[in-house]
mmCIF file of C-alpha atoms in Angstrom:
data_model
loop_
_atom_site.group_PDB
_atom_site.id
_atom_site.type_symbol
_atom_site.label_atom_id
_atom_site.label_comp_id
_atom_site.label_asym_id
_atom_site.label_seq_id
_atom_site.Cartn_x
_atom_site.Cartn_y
_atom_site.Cartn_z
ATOM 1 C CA UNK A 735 -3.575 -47.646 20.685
ATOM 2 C CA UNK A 736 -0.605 -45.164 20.003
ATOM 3 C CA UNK A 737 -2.266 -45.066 15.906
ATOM 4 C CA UNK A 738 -5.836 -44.481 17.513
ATOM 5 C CA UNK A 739 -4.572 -41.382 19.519
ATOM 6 C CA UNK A 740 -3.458 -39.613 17.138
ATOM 7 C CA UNK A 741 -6.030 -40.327 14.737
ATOM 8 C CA UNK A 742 -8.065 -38.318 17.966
ATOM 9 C CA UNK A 743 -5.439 -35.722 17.858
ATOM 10 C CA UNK A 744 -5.902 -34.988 13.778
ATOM 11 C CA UNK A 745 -9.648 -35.167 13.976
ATOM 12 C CA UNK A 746 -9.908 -32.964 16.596
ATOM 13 C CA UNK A 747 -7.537 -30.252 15.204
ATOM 14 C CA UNK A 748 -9.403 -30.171 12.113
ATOM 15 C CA UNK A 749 -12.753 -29.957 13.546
ATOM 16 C CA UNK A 750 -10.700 -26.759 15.887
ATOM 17 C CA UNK A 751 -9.947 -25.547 11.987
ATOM 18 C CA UNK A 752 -13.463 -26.015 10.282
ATOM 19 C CA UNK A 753 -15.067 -23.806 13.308
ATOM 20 C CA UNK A 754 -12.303 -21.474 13.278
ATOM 21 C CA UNK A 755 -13.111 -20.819 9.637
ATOM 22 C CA UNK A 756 -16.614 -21.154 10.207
ATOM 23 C CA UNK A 757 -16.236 -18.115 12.747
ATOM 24 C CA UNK A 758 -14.429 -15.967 10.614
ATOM 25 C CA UNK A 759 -16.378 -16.425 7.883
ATOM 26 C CA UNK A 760 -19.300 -14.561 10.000
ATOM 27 C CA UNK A 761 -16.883 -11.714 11.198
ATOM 28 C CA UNK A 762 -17.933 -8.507 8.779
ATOM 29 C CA UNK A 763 -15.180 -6.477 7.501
ATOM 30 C CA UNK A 764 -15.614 -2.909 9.103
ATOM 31 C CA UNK A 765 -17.083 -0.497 6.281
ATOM 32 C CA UNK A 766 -17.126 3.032 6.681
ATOM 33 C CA UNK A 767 -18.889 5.812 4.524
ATOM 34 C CA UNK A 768 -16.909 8.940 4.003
ATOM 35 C CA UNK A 769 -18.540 12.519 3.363
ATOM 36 C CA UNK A 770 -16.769 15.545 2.418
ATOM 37 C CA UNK A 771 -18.049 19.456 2.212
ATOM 38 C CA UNK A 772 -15.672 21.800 3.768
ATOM 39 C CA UNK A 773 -15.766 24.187 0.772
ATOM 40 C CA UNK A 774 -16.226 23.408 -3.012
ATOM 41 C CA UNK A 775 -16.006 19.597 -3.316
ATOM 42 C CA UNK A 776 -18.749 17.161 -2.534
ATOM 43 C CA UNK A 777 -17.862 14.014 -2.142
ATOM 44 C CA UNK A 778 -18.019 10.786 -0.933
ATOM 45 C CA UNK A 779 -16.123 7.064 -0.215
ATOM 46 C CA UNK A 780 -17.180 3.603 0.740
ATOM 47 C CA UNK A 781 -13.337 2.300 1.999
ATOM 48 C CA UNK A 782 -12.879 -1.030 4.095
ATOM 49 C CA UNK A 783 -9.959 -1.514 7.310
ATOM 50 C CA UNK A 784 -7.412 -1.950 4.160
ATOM 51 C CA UNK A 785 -7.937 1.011 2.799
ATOM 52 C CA UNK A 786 -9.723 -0.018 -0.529
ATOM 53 C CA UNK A 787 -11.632 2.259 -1.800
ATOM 54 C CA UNK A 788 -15.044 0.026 -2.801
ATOM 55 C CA UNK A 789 -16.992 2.940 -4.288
ATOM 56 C CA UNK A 790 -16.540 7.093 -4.645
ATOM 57 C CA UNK A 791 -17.924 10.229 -6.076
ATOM 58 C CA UNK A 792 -16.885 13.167 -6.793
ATOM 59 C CA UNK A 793 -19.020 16.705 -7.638
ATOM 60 C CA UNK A 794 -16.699 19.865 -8.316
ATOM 61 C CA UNK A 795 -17.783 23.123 -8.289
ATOM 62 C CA UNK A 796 -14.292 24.387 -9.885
ATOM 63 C CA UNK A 797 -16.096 25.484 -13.198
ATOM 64 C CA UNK A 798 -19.211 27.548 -11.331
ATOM 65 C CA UNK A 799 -16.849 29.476 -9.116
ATOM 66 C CA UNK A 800 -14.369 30.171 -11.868
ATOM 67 C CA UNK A 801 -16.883 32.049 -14.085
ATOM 68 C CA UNK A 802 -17.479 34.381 -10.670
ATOM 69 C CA UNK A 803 -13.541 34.635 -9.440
ATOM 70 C CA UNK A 804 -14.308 33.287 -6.440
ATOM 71 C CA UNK A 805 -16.307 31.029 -4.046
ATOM 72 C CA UNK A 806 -18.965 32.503 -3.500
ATOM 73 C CA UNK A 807 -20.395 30.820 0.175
ATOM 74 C CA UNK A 808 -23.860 30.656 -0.647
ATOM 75 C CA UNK A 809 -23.753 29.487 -4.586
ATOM 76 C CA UNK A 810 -21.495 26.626 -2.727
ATOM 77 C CA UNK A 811 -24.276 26.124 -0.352
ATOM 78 C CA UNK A 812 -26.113 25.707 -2.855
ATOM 79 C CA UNK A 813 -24.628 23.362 -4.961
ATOM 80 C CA UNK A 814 -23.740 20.856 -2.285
ATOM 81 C CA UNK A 815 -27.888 20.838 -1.366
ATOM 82 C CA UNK A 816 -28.666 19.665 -5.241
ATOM 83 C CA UNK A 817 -25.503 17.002 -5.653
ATOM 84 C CA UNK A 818 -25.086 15.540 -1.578
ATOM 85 C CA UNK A 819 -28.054 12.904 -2.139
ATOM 86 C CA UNK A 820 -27.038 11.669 -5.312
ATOM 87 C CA UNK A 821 -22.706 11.517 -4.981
ATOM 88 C CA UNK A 822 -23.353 9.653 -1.691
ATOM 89 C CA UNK A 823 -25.991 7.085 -3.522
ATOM 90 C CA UNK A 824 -23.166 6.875 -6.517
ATOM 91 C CA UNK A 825 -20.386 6.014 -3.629
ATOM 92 C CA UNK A 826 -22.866 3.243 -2.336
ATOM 93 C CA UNK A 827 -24.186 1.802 -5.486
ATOM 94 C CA UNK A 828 -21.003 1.397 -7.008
ATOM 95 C CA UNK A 829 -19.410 -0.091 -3.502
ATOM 96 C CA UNK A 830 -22.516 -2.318 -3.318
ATOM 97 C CA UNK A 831 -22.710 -2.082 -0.057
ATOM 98 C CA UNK A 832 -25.766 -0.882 1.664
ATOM 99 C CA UNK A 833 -26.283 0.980 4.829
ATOM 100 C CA UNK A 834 -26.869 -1.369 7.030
ATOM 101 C CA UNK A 835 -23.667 -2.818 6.089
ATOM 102 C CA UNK A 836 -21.654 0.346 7.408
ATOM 103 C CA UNK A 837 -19.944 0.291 10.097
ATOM 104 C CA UNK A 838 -19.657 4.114 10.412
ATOM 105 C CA UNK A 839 -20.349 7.032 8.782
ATOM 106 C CA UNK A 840 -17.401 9.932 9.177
ATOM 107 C CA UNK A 841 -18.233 13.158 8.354
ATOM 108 C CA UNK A 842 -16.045 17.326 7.652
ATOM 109 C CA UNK A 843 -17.528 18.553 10.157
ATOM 110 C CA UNK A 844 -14.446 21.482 11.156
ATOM 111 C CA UNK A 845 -13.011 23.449 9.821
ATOM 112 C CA UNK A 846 -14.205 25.166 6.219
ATOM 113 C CA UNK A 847 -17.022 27.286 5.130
ATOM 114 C CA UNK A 848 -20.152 27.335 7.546
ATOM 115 C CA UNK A 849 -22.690 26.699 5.055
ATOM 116 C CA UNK A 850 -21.186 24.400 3.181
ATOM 117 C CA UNK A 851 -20.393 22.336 6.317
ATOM 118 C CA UNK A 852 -24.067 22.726 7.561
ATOM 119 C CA UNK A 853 -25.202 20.933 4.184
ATOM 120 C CA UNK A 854 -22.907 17.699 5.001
ATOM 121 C CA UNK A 855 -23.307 17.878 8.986
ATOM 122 C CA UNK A 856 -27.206 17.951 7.999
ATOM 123 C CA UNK A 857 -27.325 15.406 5.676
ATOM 124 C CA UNK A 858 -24.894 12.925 7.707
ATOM 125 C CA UNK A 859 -26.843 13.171 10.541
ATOM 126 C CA UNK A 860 -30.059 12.355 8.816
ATOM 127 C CA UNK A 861 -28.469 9.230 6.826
ATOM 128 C CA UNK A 862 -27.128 7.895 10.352
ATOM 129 C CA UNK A 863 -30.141 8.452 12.610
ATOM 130 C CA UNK A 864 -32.463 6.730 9.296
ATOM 131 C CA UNK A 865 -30.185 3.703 9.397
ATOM 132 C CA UNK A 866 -28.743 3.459 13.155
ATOM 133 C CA UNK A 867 -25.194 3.663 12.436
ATOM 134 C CA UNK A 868 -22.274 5.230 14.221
ATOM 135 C CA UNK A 869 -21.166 8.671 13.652
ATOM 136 C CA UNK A 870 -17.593 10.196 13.205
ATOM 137 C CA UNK A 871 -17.227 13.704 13.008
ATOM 138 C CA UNK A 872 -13.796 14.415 11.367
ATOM 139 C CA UNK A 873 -11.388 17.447 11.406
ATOM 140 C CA UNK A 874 -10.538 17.861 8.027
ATOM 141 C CA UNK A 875 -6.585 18.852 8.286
ATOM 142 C CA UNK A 876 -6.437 15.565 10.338
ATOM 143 C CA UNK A 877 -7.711 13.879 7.274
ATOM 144 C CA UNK A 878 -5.155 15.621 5.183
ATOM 145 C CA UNK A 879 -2.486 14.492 7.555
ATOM 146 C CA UNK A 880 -3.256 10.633 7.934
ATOM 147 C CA UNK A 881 -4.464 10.285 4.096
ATOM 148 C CA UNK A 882 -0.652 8.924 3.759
ATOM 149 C CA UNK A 883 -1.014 5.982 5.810
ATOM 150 C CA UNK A 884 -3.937 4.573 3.518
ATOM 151 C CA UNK A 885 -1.441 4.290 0.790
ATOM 152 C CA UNK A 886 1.964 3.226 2.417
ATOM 153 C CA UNK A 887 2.859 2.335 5.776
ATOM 154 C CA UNK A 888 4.229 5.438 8.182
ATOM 155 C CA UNK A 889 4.827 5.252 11.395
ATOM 156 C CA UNK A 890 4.228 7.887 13.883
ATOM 157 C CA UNK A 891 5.799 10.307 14.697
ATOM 158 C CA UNK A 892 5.777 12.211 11.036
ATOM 159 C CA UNK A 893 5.723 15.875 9.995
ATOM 160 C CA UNK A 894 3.688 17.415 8.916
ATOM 161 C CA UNK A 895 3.451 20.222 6.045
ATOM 162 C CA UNK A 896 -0.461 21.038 5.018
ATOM 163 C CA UNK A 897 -1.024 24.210 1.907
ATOM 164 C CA UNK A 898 -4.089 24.257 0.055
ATOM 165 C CA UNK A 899 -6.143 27.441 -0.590
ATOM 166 C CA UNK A 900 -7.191 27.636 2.823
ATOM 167 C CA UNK A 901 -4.648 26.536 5.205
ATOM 168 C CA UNK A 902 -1.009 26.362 5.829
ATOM 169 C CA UNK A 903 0.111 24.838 8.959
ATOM 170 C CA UNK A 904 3.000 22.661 10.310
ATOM 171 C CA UNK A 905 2.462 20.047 12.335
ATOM 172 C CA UNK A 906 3.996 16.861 14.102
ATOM 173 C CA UNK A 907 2.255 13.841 13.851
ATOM 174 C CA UNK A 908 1.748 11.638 16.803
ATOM 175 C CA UNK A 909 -0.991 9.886 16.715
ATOM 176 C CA UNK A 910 -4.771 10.182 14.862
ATOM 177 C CA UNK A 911 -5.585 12.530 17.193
ATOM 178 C CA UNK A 912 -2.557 13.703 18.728
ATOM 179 C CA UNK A 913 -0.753 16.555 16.827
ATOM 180 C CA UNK A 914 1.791 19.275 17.979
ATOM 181 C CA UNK A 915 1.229 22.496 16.105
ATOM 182 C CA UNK A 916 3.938 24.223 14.960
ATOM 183 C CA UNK A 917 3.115 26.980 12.885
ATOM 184 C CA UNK A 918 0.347 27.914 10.741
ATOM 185 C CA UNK A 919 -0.352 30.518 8.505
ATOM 186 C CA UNK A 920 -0.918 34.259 10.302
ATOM 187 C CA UNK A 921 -3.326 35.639 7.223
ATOM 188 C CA UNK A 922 -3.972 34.083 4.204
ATOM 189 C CA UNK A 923 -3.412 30.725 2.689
ATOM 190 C CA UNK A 924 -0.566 30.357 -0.390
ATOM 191 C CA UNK A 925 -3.669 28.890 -2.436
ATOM 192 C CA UNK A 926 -5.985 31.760 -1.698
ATOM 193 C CA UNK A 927 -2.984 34.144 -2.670
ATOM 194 C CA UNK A 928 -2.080 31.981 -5.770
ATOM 195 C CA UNK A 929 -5.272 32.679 -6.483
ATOM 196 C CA UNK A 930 -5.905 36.190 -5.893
ATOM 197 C CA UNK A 931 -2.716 37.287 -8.133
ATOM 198 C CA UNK A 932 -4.526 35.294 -11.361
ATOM 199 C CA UNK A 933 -7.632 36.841 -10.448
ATOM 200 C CA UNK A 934 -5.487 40.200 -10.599
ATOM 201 C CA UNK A 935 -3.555 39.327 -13.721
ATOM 202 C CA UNK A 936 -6.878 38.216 -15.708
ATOM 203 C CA UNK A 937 -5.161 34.380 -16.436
ATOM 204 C CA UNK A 938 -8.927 33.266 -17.317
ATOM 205 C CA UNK A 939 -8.198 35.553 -20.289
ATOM 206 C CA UNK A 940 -5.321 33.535 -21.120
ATOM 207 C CA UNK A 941 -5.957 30.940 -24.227
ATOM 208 C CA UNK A 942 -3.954 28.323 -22.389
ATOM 209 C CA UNK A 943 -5.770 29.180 -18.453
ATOM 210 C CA UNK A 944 -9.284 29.560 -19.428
ATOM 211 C CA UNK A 945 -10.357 26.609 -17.617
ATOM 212 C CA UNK A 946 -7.711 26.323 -14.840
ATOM 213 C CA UNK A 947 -8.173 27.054 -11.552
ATOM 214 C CA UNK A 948 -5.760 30.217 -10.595
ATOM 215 C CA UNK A 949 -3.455 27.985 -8.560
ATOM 216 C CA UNK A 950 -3.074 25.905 -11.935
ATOM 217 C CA UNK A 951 -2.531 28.992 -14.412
ATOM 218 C CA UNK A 952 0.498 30.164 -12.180
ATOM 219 C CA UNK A 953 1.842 26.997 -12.767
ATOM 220 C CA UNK A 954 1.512 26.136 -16.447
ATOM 221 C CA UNK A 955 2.317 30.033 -16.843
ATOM 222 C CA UNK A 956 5.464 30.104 -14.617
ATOM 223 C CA UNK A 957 7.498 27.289 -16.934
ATOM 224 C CA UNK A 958 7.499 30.177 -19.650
ATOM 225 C CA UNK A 959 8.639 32.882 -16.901
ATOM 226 C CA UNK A 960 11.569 33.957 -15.881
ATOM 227 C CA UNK A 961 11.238 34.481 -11.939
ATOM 228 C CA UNK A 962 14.701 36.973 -12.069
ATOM 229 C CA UNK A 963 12.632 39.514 -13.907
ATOM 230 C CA UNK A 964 10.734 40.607 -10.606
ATOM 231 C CA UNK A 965 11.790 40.273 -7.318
ATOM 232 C CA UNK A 966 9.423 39.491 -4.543
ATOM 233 C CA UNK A 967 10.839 39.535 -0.917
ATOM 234 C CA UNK A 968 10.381 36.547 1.114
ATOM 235 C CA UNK A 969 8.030 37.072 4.107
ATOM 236 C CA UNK A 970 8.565 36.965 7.717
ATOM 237 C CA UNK A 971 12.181 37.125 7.196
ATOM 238 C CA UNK A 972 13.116 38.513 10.925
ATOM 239 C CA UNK A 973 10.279 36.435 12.362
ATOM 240 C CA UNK A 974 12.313 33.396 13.955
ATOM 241 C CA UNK A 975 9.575 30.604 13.973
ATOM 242 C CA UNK A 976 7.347 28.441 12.179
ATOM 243 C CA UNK A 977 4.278 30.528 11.171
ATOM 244 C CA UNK A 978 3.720 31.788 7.252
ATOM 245 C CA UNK A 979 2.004 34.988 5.802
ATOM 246 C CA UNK A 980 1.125 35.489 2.236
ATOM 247 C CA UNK A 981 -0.907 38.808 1.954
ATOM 248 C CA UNK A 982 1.943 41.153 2.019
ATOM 249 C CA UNK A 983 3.471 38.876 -0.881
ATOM 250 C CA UNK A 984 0.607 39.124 -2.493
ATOM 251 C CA UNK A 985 0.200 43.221 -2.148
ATOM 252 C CA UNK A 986 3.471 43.225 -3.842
ATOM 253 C CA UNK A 987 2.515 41.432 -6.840
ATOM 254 C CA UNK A 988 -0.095 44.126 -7.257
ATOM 255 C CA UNK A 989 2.175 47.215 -6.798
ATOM 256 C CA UNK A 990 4.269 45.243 -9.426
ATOM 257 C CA UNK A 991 1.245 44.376 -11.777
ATOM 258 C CA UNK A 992 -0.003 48.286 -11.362
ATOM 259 C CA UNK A 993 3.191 49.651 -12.095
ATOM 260 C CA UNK A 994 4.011 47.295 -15.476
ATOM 261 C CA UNK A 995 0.252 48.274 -16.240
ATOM 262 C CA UNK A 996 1.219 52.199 -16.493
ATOM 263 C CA UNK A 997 4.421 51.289 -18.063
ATOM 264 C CA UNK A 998 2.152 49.228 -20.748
ATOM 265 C CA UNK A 999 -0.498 51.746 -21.436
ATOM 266 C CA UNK A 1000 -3.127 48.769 -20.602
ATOM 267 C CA UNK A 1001 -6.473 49.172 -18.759
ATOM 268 C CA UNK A 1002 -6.767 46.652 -15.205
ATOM 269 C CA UNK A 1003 -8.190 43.260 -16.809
ATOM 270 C CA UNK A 1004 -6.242 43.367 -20.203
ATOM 271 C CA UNK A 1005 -3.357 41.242 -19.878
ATOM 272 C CA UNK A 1006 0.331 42.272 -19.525
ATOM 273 C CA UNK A 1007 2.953 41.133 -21.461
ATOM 274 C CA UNK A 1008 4.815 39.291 -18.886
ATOM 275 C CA UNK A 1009 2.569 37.494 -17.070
ATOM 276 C CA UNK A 1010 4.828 34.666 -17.262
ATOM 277 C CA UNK A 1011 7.322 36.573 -15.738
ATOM 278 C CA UNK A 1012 5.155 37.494 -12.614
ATOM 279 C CA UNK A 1013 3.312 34.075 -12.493
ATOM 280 C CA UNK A 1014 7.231 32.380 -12.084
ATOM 281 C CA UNK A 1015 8.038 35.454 -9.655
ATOM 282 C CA UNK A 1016 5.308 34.801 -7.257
ATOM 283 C CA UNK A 1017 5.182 30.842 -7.340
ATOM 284 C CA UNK A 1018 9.177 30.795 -6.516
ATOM 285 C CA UNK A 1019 8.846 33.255 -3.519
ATOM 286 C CA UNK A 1020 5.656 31.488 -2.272
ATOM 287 C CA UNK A 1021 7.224 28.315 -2.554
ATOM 288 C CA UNK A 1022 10.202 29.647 -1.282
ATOM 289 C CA UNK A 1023 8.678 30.794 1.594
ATOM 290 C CA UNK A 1024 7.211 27.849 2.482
ATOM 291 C CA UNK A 1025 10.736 25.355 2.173
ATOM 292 C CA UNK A 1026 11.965 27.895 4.883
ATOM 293 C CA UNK A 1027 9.212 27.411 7.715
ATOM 294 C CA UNK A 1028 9.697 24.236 6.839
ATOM 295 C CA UNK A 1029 13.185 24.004 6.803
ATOM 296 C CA UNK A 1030 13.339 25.380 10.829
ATOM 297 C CA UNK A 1031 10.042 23.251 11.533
ATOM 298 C CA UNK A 1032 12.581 20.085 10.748
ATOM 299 C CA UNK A 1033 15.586 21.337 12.359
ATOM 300 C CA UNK A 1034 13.021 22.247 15.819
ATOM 301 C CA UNK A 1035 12.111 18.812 15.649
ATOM 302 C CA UNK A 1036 16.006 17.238 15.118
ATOM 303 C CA UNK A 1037 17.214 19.603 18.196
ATOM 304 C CA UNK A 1038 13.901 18.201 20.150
ATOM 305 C CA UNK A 1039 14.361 14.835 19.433
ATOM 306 C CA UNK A 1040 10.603 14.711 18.161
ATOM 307 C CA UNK A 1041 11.556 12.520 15.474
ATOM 308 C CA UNK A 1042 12.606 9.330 14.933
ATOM 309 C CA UNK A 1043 16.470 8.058 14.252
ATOM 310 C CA UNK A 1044 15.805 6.375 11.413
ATOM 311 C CA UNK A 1045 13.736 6.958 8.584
ATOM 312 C CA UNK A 1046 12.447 10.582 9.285
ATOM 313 C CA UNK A 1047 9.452 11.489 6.990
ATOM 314 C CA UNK A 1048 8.253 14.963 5.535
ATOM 315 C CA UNK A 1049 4.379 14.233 4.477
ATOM 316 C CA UNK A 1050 2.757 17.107 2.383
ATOM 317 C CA UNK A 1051 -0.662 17.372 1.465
ATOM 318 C CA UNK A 1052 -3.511 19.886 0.536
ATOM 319 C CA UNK A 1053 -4.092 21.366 -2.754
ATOM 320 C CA UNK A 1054 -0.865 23.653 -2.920
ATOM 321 C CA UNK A 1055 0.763 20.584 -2.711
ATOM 322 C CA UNK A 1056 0.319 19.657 -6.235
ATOM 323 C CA UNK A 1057 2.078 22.000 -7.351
ATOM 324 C CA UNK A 1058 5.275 20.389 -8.959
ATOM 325 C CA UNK A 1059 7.618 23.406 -8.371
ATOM 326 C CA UNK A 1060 6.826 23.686 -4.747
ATOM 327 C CA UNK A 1061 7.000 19.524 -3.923
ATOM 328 C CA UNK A 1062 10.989 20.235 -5.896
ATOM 329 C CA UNK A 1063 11.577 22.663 -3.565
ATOM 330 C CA UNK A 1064 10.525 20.475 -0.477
ATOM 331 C CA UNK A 1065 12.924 17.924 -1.515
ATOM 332 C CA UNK A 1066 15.504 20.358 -1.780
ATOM 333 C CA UNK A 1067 15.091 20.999 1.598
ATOM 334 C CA UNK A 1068 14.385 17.255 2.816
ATOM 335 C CA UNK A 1069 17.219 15.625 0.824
ATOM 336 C CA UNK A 1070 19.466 18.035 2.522
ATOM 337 C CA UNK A 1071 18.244 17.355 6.116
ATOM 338 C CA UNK A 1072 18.167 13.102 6.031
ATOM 339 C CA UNK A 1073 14.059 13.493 5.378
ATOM 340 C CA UNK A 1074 12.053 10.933 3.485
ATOM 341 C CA UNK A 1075 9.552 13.427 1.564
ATOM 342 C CA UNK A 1076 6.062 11.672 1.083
ATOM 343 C CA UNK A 1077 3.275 13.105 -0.971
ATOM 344 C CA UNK A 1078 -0.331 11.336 -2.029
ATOM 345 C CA UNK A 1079 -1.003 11.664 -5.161
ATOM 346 C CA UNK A 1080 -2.678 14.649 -6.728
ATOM 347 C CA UNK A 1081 -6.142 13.338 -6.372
ATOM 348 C CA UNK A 1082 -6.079 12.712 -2.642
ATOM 349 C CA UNK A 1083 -4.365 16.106 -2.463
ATOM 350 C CA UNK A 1084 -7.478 17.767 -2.712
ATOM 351 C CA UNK A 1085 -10.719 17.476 -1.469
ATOM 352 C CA UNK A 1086 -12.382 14.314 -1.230
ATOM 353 C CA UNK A 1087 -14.899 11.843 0.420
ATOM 354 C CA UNK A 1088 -11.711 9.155 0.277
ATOM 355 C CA UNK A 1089 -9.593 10.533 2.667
ATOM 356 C CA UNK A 1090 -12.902 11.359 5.243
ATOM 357 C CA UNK A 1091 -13.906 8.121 4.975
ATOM 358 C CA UNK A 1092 -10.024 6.717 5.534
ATOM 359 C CA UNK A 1093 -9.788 9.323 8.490
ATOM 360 C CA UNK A 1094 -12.481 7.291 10.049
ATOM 361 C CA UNK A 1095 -11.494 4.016 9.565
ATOM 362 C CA UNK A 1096 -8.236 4.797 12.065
ATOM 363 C CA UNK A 1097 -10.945 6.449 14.448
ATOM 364 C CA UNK A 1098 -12.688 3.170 13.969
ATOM 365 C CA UNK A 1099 -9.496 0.657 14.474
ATOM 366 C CA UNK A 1100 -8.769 2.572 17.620
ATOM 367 C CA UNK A 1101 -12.232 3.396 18.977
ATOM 368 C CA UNK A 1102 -12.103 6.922 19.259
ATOM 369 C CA UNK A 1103 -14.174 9.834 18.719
ATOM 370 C CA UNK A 1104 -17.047 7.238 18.057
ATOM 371 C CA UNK A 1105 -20.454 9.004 18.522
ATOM 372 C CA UNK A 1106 -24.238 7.189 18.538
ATOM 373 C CA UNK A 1107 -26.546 8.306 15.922
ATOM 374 C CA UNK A 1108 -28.753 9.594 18.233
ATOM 375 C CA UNK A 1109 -26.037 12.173 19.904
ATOM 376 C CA UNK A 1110 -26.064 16.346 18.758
ATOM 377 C CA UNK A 1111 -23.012 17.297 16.452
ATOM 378 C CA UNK A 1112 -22.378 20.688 15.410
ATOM 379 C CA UNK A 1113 -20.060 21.789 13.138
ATOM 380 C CA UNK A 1114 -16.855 24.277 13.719
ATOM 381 C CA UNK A 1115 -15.847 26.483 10.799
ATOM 382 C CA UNK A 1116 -12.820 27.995 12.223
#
């Protein structure tokens, strides 16, 4: 009798196991399609809860805008109309997943350049309401900030630090949609002024810069300079808090440029002779500026008790933040102060559909900021 009992007991826990796997076998992993437009990057990601990327593409406009010096709103516009359709299908087909196998689609929708957000607002909206799926409109600094958790785990509470060549801000990390501001920039952003002083120096010129981005050219340029050769005050100096300003940095790099110009004999789009000199001038106060906002961001937060005891973490992110002089510099600063510093790798740095599509996987894990394909969504530049 006791032998027949338990021969009861192991058949029934195994026929508890087969449905139990049976069951799970029918539960769909959540799937989420990520689109990104916000200024000169179309893209787009198929990622899963894990954070696997399954299938992405990538358009950049980088070579159009730097035969014209600049982004030009409308050529972006433009370009995003002709390459949305097909970098989406490329995400998909090479995912293999298909749209009714999405279990969102998350979307830039603020902030960036009006038309270029109008182009993926318009498009997301039509691919959701076609197929019935759920919409998530995304704030693309959020994505910036939570990018980090796809490839490591980080608990909140984090800092923040977020340069690219149209923002600057400081921020503490609560939750996906919870974060303190602490400063931001009061102007320009250090990309847009990395940019501008190329522009003004004529770096496309350069045999070694013709096909870098302005950003990129300071760079490469600045590990020939020697930064002692001009001096560049710091900005904000007397201003005792966590905000950054770039364009009266940057109108001293031209006073500079002007003056060696006269000295030179040269006409304004020949280069100088020590553009390596300026280029490692400019990066070291930018970046220097920035490790100092930073710097009394993390001591705010240490006299607050905003962040945790143990294993305090620095995460920076954005374009700027590829820049390998500037990330030294930051963990100058974070070494000094107990800080872990965390950065994603170049690629997720910038622009893409990977990090949109990640930002809405948390939104999706936690339910919020989930919207029916049927509801309105506009889009927020600013």
């Amino acid at each position: 009798m006791a032998r027949f009992d338990v021969l009861c007991r192991w058949t029934a826990c195994r026929l508890q196991r087969c449905r139990a796997h049976r069951a799970a076998a029918h539960i769909k992993p959540r799937l989420v399609l990520g689109i990104e437009t916000s200024c000169d990057e179309t893209g787009a990601a198929v990622l899963d809860e894990t954070g696997s990327i399954l299938g992405e593409s990538l358009h950049s406009q980088k070579e159009v805008h730097l035969k014209t010096g600049g982004i030009i709103p409308m050529v972006a516009q433009r370009l995003h109309k002709e390459n949305i359709s097909r970098v989406v299908q490329e995400a998909l087909d090479r995912s293999r997943v298909a749209p009714s196998e999405l279990s969102a689609v998350a979307t830039t929708v603020k902030p960036g350049l009006a038309l270029s957000l109008g182009i993926g607002l318009q498009f997301s909206l039509s691919f959701v309401r076609l197929h019935e799926r759920p919409f998530i409109p995304i704030h693309h600094m959020e994505a910036h900030a939570l990018t980090v958790r796809m490839l490591q785990p980080v608990e909140f509470p984090f800092l923040v630090l977020l340069v690219s060549g149209g923002h600057a801000l400081l921020s503490l990390a609560k939750g996906i949609d919870d974060f303190l501001l602490l400063g931001q920039t009061l102007d320009e952003a250090p990309g847009d002024t990395l940019d501008k002083v190329a522009r003004r120096l004529s770096l496309i010129k350069h045999p070694k810069c013709s096909s870098l981005s302005g950003g990129q050219a300071i760079e490469l340029l600045a590990k020939e300079g020697d930064r002692l050769k001009f001096h560049f005050r710091s900005p904000m100096g007397q201003h005792y808090d966590c905000n950054f300003s770039f364009a009266g940095l940057r109108n001293q790099v031209t006073m500079a440029i002007n003056k060696k110009e006269k000295e030179e004999g040269i006409q304004t789009g020949q280069l100088l002779s020590c553009v390596e000199d300026i280029a490692a001038a400019t990066q070291h106060t930018v970046a220097s500026h920035i490790a100092k906002r930073t710097h009394r961001a993390i001591l705010f937060c240490k006299a607050k008790g905003l962040l945790p005891q143990n294993n305090p973490t620095l995460v920076v992110s954005g374009g700027v933040a590829s820049n390998e002089y500037i990330r030294e510099m930051l963990r100058i600063v974070t070494d000094a102060n107990g800080l872990q510093l965390l950065c994603p790798p170049a690629k997720f740095c910038t622009d893409n559909g990977v990090m949109i599509a990640w930002n809405g996987v948390e939104r999706l894990k936690e339910g919020k900021g989930i919207l029916s394909h049927l509801q309105e969504v506009s889009y927020e530049p600013k």
